[in-house]
JSON list of C-alpha atoms in Angstrom, two decimals:
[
{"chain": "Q", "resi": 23, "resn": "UNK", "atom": "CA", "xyz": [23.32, -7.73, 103.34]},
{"chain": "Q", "resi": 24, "resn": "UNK", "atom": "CA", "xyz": [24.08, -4.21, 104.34]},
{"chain": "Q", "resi": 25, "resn": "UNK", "atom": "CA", "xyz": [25.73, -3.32, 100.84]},
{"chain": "Q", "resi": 26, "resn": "UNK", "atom": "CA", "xyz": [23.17, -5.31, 98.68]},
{"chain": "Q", "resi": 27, "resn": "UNK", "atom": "CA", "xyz": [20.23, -3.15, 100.45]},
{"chain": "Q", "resi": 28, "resn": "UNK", "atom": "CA", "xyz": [21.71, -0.03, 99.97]},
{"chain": "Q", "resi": 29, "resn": "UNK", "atom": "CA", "xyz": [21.91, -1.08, 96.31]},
{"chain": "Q", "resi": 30, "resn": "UNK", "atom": "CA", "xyz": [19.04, -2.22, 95.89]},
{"chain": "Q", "resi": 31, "resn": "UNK", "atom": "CA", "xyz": [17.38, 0.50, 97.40]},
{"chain": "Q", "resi": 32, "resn": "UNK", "atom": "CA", "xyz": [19.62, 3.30, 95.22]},
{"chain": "Q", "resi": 33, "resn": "UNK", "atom": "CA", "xyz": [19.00, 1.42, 91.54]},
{"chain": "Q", "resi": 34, "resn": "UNK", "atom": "CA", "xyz": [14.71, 1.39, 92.87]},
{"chain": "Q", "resi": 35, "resn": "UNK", "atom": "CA", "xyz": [14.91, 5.15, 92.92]},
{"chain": "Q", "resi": 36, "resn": "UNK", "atom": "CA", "xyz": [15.77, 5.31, 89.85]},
{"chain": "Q", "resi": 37, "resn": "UNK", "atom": "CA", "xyz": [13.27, 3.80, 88.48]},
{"chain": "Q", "resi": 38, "resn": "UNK", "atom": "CA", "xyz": [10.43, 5.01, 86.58]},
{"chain": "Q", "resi": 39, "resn": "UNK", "atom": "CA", "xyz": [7.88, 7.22, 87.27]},
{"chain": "Q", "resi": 40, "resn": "UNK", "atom": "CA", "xyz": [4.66, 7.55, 86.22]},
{"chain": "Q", "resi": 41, "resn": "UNK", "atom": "CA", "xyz": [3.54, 11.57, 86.67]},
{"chain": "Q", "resi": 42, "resn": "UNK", "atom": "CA", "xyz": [5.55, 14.23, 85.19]},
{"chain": "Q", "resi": 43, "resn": "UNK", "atom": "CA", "xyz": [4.46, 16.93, 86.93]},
{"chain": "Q", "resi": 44, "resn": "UNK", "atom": "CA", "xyz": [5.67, 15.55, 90.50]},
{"chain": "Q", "resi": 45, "resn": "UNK", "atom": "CA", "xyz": [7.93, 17.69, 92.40]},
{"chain": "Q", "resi": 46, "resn": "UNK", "atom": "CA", "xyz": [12.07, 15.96, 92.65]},
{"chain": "Q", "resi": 47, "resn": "UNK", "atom": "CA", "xyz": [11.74, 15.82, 96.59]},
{"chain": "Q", "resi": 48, "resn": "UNK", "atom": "CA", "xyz": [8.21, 14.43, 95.69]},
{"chain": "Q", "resi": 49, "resn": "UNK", "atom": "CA", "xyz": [9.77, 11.90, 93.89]},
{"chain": "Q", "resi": 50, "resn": "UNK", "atom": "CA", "xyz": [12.84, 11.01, 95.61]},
{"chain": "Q", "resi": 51, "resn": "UNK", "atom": "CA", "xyz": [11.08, 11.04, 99.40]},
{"chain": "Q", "resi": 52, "resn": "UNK", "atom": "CA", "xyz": [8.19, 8.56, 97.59]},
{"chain": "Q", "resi": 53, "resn": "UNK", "atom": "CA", "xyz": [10.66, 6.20, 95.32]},
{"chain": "Q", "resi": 54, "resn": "UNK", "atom": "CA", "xyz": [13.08, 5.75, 98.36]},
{"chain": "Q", "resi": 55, "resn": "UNK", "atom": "CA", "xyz": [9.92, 4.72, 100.34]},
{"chain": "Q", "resi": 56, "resn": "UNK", "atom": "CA", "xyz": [8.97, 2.23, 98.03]},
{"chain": "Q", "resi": 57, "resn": "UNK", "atom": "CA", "xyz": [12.13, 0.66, 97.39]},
{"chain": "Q", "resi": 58, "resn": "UNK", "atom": "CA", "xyz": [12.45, 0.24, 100.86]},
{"chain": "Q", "resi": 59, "resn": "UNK", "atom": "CA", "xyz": [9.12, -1.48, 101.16]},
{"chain": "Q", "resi": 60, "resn": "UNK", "atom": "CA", "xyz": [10.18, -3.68, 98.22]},
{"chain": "Q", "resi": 61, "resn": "UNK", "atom": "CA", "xyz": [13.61, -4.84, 98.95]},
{"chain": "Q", "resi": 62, "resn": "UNK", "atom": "CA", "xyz": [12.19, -5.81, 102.91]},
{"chain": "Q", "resi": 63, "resn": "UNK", "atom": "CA", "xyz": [9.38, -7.75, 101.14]},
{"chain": "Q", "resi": 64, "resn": "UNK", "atom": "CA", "xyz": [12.34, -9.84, 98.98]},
{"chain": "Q", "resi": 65, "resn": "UNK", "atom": "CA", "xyz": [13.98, -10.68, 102.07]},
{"chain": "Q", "resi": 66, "resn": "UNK", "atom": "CA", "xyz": [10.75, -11.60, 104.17]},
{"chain": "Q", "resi": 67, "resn": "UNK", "atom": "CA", "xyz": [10.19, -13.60, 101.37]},
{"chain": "Q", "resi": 68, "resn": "UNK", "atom": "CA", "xyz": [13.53, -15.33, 100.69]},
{"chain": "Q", "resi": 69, "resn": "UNK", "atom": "CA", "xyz": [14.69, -15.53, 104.68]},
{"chain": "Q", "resi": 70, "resn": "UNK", "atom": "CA", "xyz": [11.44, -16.39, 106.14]},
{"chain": "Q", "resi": 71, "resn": "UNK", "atom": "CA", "xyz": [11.71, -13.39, 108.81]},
{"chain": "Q", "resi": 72, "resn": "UNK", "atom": "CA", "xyz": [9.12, -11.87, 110.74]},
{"chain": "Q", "resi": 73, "resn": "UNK", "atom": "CA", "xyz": [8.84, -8.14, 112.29]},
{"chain": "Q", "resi": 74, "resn": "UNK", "atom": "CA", "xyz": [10.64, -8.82, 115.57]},
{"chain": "Q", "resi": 75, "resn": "UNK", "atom": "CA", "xyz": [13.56, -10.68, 113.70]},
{"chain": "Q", "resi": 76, "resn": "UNK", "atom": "CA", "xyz": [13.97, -7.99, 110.68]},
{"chain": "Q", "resi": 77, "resn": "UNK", "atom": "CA", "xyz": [13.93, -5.37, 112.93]},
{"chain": "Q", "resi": 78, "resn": "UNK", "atom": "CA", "xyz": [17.15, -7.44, 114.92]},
{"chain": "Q", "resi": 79, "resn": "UNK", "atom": "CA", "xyz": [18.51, -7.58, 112.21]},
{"chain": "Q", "resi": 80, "resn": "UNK", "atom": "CA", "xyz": [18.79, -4.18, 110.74]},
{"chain": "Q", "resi": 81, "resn": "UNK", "atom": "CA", "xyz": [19.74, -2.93, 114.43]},
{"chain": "Q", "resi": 82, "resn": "UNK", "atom": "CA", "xyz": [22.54, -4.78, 114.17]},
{"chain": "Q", "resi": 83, "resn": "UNK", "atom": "CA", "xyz": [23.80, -3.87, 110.88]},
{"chain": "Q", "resi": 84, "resn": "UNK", "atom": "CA", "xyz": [23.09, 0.27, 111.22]},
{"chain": "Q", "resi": 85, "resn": "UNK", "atom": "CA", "xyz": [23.51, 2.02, 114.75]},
{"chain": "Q", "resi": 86, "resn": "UNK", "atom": "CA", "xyz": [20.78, 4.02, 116.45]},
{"chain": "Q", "resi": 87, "resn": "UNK", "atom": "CA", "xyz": [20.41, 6.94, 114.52]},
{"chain": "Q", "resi": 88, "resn": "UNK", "atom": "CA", "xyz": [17.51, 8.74, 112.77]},
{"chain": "Q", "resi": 89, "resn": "UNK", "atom": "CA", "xyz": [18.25, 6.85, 109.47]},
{"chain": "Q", "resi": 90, "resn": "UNK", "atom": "CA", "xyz": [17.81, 3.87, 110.62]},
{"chain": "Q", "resi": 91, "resn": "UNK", "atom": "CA", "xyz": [14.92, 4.98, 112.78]},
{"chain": "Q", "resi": 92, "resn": "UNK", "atom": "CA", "xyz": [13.31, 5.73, 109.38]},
{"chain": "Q", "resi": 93, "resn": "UNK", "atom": "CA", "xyz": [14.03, 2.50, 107.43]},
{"chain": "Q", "resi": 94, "resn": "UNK", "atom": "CA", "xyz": [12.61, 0.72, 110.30]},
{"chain": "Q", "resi": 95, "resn": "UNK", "atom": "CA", "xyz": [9.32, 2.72, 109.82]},
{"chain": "Q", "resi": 96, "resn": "UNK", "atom": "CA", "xyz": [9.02, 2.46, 106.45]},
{"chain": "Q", "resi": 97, "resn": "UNK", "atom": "CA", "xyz": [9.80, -1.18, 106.48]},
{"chain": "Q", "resi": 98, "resn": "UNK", "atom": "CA", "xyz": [7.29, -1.88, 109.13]},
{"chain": "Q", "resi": 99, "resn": "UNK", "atom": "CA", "xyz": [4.38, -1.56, 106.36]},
{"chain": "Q", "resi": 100, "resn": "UNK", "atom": "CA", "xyz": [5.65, -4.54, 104.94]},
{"chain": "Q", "resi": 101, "resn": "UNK", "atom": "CA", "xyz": [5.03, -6.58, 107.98]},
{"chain": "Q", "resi": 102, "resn": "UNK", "atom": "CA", "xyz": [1.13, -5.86, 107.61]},
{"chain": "Q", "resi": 103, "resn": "UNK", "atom": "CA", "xyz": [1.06, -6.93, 104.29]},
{"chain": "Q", "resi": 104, "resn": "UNK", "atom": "CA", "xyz": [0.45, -10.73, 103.38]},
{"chain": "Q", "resi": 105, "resn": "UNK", "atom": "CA", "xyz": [4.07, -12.20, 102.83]},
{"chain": "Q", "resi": 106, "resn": "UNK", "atom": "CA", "xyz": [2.65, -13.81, 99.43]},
{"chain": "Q", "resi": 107, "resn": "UNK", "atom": "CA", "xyz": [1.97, -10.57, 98.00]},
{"chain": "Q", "resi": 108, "resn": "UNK", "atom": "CA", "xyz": [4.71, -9.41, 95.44]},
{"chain": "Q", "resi": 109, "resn": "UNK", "atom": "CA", "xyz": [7.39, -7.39, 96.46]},
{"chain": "Q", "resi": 110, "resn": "UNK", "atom": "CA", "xyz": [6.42, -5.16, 92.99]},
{"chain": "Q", "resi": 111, "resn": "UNK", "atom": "CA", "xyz": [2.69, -4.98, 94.30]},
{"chain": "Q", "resi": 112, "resn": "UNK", "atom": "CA", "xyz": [4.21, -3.56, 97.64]},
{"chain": "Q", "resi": 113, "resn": "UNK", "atom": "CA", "xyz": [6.29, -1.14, 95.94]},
{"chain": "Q", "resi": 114, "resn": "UNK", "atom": "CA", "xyz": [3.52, 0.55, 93.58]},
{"chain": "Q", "resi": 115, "resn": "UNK", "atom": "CA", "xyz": [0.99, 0.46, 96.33]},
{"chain": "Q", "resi": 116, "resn": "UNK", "atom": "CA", "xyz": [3.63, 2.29, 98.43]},
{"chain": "Q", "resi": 117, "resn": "UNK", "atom": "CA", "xyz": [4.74, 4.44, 96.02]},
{"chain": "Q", "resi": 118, "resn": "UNK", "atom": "CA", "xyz": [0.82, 5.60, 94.83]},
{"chain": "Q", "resi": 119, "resn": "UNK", "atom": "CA", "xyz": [-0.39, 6.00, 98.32]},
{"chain": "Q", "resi": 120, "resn": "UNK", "atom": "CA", "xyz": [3.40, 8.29, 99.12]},
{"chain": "Q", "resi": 121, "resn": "UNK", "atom": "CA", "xyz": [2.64, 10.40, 95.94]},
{"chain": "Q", "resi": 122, "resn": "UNK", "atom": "CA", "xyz": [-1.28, 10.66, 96.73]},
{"chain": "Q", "resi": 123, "resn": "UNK", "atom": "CA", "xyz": [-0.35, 12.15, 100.33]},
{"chain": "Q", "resi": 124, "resn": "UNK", "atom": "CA", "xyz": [1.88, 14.21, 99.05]},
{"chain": "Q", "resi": 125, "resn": "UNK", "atom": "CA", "xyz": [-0.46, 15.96, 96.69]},
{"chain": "Q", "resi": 126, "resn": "UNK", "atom": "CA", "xyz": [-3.07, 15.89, 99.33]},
{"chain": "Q", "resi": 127, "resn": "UNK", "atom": "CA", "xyz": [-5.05, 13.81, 97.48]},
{"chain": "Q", "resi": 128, "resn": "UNK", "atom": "CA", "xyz": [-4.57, 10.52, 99.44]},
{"chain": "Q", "resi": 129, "resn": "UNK", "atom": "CA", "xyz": [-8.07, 8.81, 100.12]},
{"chain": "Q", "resi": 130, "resn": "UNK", "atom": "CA", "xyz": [-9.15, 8.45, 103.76]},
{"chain": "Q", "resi": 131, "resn": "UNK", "atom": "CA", "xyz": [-10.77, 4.89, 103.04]}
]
């Protein structure tokens, strides 16, 4: 699971993106942020797991460290989301709201 993540996760930041004019840490910081969100929606979906049993899960596979601090966070906006809602939805919202914050330009409602 650990390997197939990291992956996943590595072959979603390089996928496309839609403004030009983004800055690379912009871009890298946002894609790896929705790729995360993504791939933890496909395995909700496929393994059935809630928050508390995720989060088990990826403590045991990665040891305490800020890293996995971070995936944990990022992967917790999942958990809010309706599990029926694609794991591509999840990953464009993600990545839209990321980019609009970083401009500044993320709406407060």
């Amino acid at each position: 699971m650990k390997h197939l993540f990291m992956m996943t996760i590595a072959s979603m930041c390089i996928g496309s993106v839609q403004a030009e004019n983004l800055e690379h840490g912009t871009i890298t910081s946002c894609a790896y942020q929705a790729g995360t969100v993504n791939k933890s929606q496909k395995i909700r979906q496929t393994e059935g797991d809630d928050w508390e049993t995720f989060e088990t899960k990826i403590k045991s596979i990665y040891k305490d460290s800020q890293g996995r601090d971070d995936l944990l966070q990022i992967a917790k906006q999942v958990f809010i989301q309706p599990s029926s809602k694609s794991a591509d939805f999840i990953h464009d919202q993600i990545f839209d709201v990321c980019v609009k914050r970083q401009q500044g330009t993320e709406s407060i409602y």
